[in-house]
mmCIF file of C-alpha atoms in Angstrom:
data_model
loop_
_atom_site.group_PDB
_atom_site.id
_atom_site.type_symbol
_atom_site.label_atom_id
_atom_site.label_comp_id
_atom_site.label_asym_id
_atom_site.label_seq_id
_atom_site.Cartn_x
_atom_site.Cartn_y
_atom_site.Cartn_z
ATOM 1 C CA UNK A 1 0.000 0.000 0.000
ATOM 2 C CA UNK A 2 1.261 3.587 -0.939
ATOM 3 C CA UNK A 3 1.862 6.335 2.323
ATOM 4 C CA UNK A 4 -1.779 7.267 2.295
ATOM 5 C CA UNK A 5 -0.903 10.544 3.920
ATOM 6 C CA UNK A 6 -4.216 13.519 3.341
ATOM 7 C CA UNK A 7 -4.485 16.996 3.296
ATOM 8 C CA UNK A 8 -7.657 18.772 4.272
ATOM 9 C CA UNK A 9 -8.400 22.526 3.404
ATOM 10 C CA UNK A 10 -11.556 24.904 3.317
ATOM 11 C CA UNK A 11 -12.401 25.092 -0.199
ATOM 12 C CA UNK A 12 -14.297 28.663 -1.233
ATOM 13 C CA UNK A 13 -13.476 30.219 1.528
ATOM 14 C CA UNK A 14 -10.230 32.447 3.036
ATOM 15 C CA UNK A 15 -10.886 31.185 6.551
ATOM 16 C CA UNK A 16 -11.033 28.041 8.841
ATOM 17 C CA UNK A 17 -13.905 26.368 9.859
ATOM 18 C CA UNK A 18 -15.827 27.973 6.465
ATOM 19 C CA UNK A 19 -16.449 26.523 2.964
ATOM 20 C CA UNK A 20 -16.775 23.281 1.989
ATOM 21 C CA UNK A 21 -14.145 20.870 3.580
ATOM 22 C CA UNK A 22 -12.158 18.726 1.563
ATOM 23 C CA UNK A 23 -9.600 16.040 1.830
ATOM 24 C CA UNK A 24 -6.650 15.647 -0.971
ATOM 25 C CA UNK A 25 -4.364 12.227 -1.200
ATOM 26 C CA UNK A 26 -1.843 13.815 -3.183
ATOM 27 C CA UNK A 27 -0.453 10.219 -4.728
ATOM 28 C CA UNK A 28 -3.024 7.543 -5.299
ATOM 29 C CA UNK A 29 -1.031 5.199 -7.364
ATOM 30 C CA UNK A 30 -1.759 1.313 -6.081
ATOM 31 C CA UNK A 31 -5.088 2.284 -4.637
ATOM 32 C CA UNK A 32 -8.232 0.459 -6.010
ATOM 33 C CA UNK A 33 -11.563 2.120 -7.073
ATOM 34 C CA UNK A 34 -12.884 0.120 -4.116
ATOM 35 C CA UNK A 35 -10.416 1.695 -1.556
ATOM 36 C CA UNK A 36 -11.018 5.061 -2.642
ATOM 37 C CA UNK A 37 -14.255 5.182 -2.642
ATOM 38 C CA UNK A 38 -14.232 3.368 1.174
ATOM 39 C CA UNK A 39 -11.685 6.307 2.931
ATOM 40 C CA UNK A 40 -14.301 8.909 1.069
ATOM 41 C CA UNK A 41 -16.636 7.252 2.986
ATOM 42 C CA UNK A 42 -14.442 7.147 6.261
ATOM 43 C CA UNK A 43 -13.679 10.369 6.339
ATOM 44 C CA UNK A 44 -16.752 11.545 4.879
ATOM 45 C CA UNK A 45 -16.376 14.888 3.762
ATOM 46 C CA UNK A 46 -18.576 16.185 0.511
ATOM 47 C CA UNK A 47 -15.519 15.099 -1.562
ATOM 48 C CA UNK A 48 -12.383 12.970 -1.364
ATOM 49 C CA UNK A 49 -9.846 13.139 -4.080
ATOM 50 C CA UNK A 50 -7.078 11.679 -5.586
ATOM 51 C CA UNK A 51 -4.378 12.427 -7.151
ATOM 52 C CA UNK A 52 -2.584 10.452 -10.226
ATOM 53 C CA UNK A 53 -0.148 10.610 -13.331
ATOM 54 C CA UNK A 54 -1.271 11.697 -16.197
ATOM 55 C CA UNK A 55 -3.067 8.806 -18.901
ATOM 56 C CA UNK A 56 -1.626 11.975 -21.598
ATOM 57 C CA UNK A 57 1.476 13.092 -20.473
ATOM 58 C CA UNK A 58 0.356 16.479 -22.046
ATOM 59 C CA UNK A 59 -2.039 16.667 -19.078
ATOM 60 C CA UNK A 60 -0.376 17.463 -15.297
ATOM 61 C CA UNK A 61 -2.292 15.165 -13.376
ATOM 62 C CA UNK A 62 -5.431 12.832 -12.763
ATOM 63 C CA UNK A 63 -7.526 13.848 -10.840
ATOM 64 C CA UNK A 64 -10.287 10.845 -9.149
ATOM 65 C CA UNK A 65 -13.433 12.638 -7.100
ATOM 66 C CA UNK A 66 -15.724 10.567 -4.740
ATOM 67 C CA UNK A 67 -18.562 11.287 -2.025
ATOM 68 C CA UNK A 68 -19.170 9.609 0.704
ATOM 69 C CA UNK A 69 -21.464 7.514 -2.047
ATOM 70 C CA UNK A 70 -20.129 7.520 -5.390
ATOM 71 C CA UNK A 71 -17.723 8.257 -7.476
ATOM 72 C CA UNK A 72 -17.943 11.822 -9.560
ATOM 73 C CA UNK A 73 -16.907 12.560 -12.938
ATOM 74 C CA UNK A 74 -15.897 16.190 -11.827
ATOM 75 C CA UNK A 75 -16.718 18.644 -9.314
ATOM 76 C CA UNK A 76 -15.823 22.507 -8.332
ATOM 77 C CA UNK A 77 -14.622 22.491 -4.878
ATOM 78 C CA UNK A 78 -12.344 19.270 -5.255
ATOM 79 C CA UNK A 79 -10.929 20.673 -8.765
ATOM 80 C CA UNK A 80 -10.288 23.889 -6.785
ATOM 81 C CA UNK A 81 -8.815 22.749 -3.449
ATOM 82 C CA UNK A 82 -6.985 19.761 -5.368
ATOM 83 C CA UNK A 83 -5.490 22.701 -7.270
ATOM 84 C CA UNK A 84 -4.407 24.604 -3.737
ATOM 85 C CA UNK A 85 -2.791 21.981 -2.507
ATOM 86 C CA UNK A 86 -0.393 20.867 -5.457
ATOM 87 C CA UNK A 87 0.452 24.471 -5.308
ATOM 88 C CA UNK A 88 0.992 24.486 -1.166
ATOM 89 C CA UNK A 89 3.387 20.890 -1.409
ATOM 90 C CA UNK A 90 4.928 22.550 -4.635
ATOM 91 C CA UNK A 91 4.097 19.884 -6.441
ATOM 92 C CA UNK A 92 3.520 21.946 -9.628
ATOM 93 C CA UNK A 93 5.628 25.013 -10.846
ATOM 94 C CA UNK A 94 4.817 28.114 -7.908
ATOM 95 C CA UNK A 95 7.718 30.687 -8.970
ATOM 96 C CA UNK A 96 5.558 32.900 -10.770
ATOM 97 C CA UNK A 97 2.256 35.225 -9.968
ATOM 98 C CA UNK A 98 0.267 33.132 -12.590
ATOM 99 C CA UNK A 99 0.438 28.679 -12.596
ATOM 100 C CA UNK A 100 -1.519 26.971 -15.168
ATOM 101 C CA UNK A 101 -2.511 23.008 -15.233
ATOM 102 C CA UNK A 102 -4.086 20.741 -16.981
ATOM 103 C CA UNK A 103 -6.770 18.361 -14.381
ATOM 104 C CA UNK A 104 -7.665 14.730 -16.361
ATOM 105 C CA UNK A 105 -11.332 14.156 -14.654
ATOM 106 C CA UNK A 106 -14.571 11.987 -15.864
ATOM 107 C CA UNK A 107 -15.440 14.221 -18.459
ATOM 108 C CA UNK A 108 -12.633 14.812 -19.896
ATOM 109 C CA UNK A 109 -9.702 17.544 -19.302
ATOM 110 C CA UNK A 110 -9.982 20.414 -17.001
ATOM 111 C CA UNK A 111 -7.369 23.812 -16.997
ATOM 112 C CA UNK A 112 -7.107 25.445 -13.667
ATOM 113 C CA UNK A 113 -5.531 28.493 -13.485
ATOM 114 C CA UNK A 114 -3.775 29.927 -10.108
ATOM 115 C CA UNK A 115 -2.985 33.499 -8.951
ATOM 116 C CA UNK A 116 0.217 33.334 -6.766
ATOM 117 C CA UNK A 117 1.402 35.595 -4.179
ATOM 118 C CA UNK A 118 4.993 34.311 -3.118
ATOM 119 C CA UNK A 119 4.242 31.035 -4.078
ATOM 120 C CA UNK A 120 0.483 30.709 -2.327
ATOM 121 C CA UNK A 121 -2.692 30.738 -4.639
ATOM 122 C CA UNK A 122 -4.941 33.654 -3.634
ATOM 123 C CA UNK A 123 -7.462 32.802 -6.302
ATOM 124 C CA UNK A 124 -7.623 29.267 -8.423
ATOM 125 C CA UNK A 125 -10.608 29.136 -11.259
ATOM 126 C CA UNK A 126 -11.540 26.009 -13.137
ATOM 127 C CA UNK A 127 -12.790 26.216 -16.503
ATOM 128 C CA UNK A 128 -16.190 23.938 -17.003
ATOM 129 C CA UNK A 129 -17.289 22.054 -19.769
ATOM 130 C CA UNK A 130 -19.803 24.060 -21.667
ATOM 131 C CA UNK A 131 -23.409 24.181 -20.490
ATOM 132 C CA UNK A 132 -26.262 21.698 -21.381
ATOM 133 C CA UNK A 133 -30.331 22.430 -20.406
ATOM 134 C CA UNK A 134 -32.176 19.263 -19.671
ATOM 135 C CA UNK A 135 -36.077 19.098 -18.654
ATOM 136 C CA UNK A 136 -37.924 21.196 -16.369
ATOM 137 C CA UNK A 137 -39.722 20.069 -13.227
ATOM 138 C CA UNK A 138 -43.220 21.210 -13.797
ATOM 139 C CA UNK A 139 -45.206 20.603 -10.978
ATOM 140 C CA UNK A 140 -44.795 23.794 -8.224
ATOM 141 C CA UNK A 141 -46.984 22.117 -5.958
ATOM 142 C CA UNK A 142 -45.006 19.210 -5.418
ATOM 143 C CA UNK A 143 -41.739 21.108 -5.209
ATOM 144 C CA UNK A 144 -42.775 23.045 -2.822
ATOM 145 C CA UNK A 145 -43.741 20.059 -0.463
ATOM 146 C CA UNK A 146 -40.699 18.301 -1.128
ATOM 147 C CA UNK A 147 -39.031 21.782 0.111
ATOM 148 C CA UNK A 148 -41.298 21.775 3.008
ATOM 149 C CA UNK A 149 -42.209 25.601 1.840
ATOM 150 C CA UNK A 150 -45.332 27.336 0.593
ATOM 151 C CA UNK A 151 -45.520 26.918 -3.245
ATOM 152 C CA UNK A 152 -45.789 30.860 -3.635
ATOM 153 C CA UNK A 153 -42.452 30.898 -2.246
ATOM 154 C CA UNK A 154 -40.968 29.506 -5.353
ATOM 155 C CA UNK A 155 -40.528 31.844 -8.282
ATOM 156 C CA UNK A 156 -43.140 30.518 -10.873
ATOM 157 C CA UNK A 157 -41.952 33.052 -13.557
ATOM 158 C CA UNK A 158 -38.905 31.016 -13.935
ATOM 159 C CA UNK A 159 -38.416 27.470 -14.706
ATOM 160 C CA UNK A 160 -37.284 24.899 -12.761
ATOM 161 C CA UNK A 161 -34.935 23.363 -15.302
ATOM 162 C CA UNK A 162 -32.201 21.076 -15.293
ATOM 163 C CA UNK A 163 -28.563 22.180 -16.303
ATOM 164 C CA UNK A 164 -25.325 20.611 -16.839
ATOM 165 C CA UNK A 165 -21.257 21.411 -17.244
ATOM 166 C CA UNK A 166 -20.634 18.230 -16.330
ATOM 167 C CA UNK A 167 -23.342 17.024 -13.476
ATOM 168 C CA UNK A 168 -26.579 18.068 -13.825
ATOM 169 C CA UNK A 169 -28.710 20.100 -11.264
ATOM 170 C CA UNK A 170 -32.302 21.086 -10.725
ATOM 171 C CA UNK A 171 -32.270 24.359 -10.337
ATOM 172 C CA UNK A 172 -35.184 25.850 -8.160
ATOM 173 C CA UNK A 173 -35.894 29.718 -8.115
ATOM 174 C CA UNK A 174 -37.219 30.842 -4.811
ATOM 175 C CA UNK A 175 -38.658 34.536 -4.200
ATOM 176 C CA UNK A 176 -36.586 35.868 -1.427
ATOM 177 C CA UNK A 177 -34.182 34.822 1.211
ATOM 178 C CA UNK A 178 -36.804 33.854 3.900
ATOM 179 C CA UNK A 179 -37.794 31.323 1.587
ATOM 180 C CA UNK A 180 -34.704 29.742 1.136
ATOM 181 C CA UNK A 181 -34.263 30.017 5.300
ATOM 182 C CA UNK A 182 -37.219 27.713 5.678
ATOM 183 C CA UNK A 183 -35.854 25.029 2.998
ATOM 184 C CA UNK A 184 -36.058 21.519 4.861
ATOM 185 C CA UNK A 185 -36.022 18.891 2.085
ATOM 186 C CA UNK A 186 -38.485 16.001 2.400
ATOM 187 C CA UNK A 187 -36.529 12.789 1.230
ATOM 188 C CA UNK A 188 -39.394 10.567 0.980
ATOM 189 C CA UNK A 189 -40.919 13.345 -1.684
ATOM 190 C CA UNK A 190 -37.534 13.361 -2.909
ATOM 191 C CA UNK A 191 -37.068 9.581 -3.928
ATOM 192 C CA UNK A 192 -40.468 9.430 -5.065
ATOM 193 C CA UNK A 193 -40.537 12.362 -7.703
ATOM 194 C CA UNK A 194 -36.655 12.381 -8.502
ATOM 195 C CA UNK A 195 -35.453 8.754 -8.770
ATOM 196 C CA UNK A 196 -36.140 8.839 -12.152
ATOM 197 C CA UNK A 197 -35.872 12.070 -13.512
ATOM 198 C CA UNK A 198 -32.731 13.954 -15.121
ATOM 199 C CA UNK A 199 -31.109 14.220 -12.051
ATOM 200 C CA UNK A 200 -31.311 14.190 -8.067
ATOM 201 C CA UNK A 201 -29.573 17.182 -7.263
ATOM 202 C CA UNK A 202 -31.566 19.652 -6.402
ATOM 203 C CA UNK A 203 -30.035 23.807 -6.082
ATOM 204 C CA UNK A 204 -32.206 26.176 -4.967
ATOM 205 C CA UNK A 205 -31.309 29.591 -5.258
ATOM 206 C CA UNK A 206 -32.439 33.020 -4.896
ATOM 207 C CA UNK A 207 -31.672 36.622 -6.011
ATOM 208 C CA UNK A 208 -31.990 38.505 -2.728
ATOM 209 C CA UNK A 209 -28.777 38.158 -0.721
ATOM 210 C CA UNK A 210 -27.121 37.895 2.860
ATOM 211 C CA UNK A 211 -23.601 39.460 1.764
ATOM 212 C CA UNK A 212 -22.564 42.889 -0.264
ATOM 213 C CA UNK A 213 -21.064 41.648 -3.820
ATOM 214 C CA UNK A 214 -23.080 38.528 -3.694
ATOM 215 C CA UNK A 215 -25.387 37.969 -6.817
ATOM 216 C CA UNK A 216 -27.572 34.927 -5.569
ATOM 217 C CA UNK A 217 -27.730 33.186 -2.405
ATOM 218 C CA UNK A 218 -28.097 29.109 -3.195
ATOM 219 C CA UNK A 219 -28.324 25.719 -1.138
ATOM 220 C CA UNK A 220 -27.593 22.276 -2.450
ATOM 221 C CA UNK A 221 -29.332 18.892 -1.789
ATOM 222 C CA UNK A 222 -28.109 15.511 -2.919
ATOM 223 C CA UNK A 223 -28.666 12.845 -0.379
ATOM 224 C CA UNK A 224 -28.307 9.971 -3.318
ATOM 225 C CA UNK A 225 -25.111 11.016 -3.538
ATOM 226 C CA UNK A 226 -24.679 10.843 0.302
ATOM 227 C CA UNK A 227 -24.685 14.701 1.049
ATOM 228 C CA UNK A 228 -27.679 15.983 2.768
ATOM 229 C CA UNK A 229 -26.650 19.416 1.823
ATOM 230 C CA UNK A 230 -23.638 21.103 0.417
ATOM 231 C CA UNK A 231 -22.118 23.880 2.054
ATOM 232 C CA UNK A 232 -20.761 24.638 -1.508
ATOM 233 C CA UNK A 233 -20.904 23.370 -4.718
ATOM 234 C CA UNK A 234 -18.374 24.529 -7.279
ATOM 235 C CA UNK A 235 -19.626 22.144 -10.154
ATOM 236 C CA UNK A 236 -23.164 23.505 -10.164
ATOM 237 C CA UNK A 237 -22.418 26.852 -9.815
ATOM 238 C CA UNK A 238 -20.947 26.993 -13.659
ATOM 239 C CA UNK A 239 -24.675 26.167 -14.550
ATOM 240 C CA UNK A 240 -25.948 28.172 -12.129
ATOM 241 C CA UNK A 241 -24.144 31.396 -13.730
ATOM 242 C CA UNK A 242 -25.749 30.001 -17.202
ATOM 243 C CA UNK A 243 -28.615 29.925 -16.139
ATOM 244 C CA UNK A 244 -28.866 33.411 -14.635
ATOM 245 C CA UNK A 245 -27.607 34.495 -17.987
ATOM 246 C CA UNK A 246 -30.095 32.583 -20.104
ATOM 247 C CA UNK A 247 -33.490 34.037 -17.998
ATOM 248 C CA UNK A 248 -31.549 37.135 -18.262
ATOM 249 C CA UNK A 249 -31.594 37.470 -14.324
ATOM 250 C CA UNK A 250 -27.585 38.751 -15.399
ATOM 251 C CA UNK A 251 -26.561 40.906 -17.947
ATOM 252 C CA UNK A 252 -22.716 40.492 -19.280
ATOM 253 C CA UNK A 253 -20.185 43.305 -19.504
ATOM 254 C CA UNK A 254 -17.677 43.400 -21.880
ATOM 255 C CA UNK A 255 -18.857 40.222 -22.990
ATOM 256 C CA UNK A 256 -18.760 38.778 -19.697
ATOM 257 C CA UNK A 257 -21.139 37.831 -16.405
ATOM 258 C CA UNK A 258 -19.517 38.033 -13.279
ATOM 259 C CA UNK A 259 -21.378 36.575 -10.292
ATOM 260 C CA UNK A 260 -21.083 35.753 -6.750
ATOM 261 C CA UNK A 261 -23.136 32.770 -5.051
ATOM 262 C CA UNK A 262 -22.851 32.347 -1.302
ATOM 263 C CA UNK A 263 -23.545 28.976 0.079
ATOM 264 C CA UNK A 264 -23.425 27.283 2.824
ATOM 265 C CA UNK A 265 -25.018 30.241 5.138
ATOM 266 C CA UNK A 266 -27.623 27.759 7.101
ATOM 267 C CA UNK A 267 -24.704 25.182 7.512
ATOM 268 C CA UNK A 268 -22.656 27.910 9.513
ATOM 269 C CA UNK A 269 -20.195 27.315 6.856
ATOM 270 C CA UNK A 270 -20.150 30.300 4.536
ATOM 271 C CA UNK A 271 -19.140 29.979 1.329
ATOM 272 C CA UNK A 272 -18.083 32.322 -1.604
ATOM 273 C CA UNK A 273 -17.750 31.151 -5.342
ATOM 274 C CA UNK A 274 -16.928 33.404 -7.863
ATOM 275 C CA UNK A 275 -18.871 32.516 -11.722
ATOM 276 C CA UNK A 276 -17.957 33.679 -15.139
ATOM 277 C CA UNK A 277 -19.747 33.365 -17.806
ATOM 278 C CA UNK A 278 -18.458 34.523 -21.302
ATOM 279 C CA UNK A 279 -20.521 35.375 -24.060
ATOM 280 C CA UNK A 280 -20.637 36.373 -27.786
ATOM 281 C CA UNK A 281 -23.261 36.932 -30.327
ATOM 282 C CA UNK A 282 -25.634 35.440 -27.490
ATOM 283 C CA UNK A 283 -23.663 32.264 -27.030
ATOM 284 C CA UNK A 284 -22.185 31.092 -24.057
ATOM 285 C CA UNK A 285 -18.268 30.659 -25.159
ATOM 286 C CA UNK A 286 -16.604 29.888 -21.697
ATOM 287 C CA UNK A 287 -17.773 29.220 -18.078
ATOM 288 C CA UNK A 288 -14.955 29.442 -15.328
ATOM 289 C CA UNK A 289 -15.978 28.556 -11.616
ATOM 290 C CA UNK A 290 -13.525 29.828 -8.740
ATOM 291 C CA UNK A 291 -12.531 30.750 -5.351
ATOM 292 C CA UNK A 292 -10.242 31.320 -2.304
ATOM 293 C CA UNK A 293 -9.088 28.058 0.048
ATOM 294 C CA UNK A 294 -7.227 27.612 3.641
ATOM 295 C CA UNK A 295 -5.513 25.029 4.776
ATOM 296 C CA UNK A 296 -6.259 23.071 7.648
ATOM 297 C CA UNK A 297 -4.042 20.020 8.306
ATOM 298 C CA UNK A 298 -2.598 16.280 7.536
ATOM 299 C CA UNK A 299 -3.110 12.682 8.458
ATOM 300 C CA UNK A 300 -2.419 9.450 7.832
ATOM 301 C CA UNK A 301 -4.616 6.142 7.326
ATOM 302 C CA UNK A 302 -2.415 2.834 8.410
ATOM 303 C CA UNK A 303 -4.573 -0.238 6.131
ATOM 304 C CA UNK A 304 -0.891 -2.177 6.911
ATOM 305 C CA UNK A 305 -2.551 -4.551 9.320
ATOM 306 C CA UNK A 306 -6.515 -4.357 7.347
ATOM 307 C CA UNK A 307 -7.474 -6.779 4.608
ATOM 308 C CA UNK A 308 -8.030 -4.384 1.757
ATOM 309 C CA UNK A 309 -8.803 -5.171 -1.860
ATOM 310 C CA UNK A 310 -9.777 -8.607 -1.067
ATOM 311 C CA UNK A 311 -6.115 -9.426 0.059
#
């Protein structure tokens, strides 16, 4: 078995104990699918990842992603914080103000750019695989009792649609903050209506905010992926900025959206994630998700003495 030494950090976030918490095993070479996904689940966090050689050596690393539950095929905070912590154990190439990589994930290859100050990211974006729109949701009613909220709290001038840049969401418009405040999601409902639709992740979001420079103020539910809620959610905030763009809730400048979504306020974990969303001649050209991290600390998982892998 390999040193399975771990890094944890605070992934959209410039402080401990906010964010969404992650763990990194920064080499991940002899380790089955099966053992990775089992320490996600022993430590579980959101997201566990690891970290591999390249298949292409034109790429910098792979990159593996899995909850508690399952195995992604990418994700925003673990792209991010991965990203962070090559940086921190100078793993990749720190000497100037501006580090660029190339991520090998599910869906394909993902560049990360860092901003450096003496060798320490201050900013890392990930750029997203371009948005796709699934179905909408149509009933209000039962949304609104699987939120446990009254359905004039949801915004029924906007659809409840289904979007994608690499794992697709339902997004949910609510009417003001209060709304989302009261948000308790009924998992019986949930099963019942979304086991087999588009997707069971369900991001509800609204436009009135907690924090100045914030654009929306959001809250993710998976619980089939083994997160009851996410205190932030990097991978469906790509969409998320798409989507505002779309309904034309944001309007670009200079040919491109810039937007703020805090998470994780109700968790007492509160999270910042910075969208943009590029456009020309009306069509969305580039989506880059992105944020601040702090570090939090190591360990070490001894499996010298454990049967793993069958052996």
């Amino acid at each position: 078995m390999p040193d399975l030494r771990y890094h944890t950090l605070d992934v959209f976030t410039d402080r401990p104990f906010g964010g969404n918490p992650l763990a990194v095993f920064t080499d991940g070479r002899g380790l089955s699918t099966e053992t990775m996904q089992s320490l996600a689940k022993e430590l579980n966090l959101s997201e566990t990842t690891f970290v591999l050689p390249p298949q292409d050596p034109a790429n910098h690393f792979q990159v593996r992603i899995f909850t508690p539950a399952a195995e992604l095929p990418t994700a925003g905070h673990p792209t991010v914080g991965t990203a962070y912590i090559l940086a921190r154990q100078k793993m990749i190439d720190t000497s100037g103000d501006v580090a660029s990589i190339r991520f090998e994930e599910g869906v394909g290859v993902i560049p990360v750019e860092l901003q450096l100050s003496n060798g320490i990211p201050t900013m890392i974006r990930m750029t997203q695989p371009l948005p796709t729109f699934g179905p909408r949701f149509e009933s209000v009613e039962v949304m609104a009792d699987m939120l446990s909220i009254d359905p004039a709290l949801i915004n029924a001038n906007l659809p409840m649609e289904v979007g994608s840049c690499g794992v697709p969401f339902l997004f949910v418009p609510l009417r003001n903050l209060d709304a989302a405040r009261k948000v308790r999601l009924r998992q019986d409902i949930y099963y019942r209506e979304l086991s087999d639709f588009a997707t069971q992740h369900v991001f509800v979001f609204t436009q009135e905010v907690e924090n100045e420079g914030s654009t929306v103020h959001s809250r993710m539910f998976a619980p089939a992926l083994g997160v009851a809620e996410d205190p932030a959610t990097g991978i469906a905030s790509g969409p998320l900025g798409c989507y505002l763009l779309r309904h034309g809730l944001v309007s670009p400048e200079g040919g491109t959206a810039k937007i703020v979504s805090e998470q994780g306020i109700e968790m007492g974990r509160p999270s910042f994630i910075h969208i943009e969303i590029e456009e020309e001649g009306g069509e969305i050209k580039r989506v880059r998700v992105g944020g601040q991290c702090h570090y939090m600390g190591e360990g070490r998982f001894d499996l010298s003495s454990t049967h793993v892998d069958g052996t």
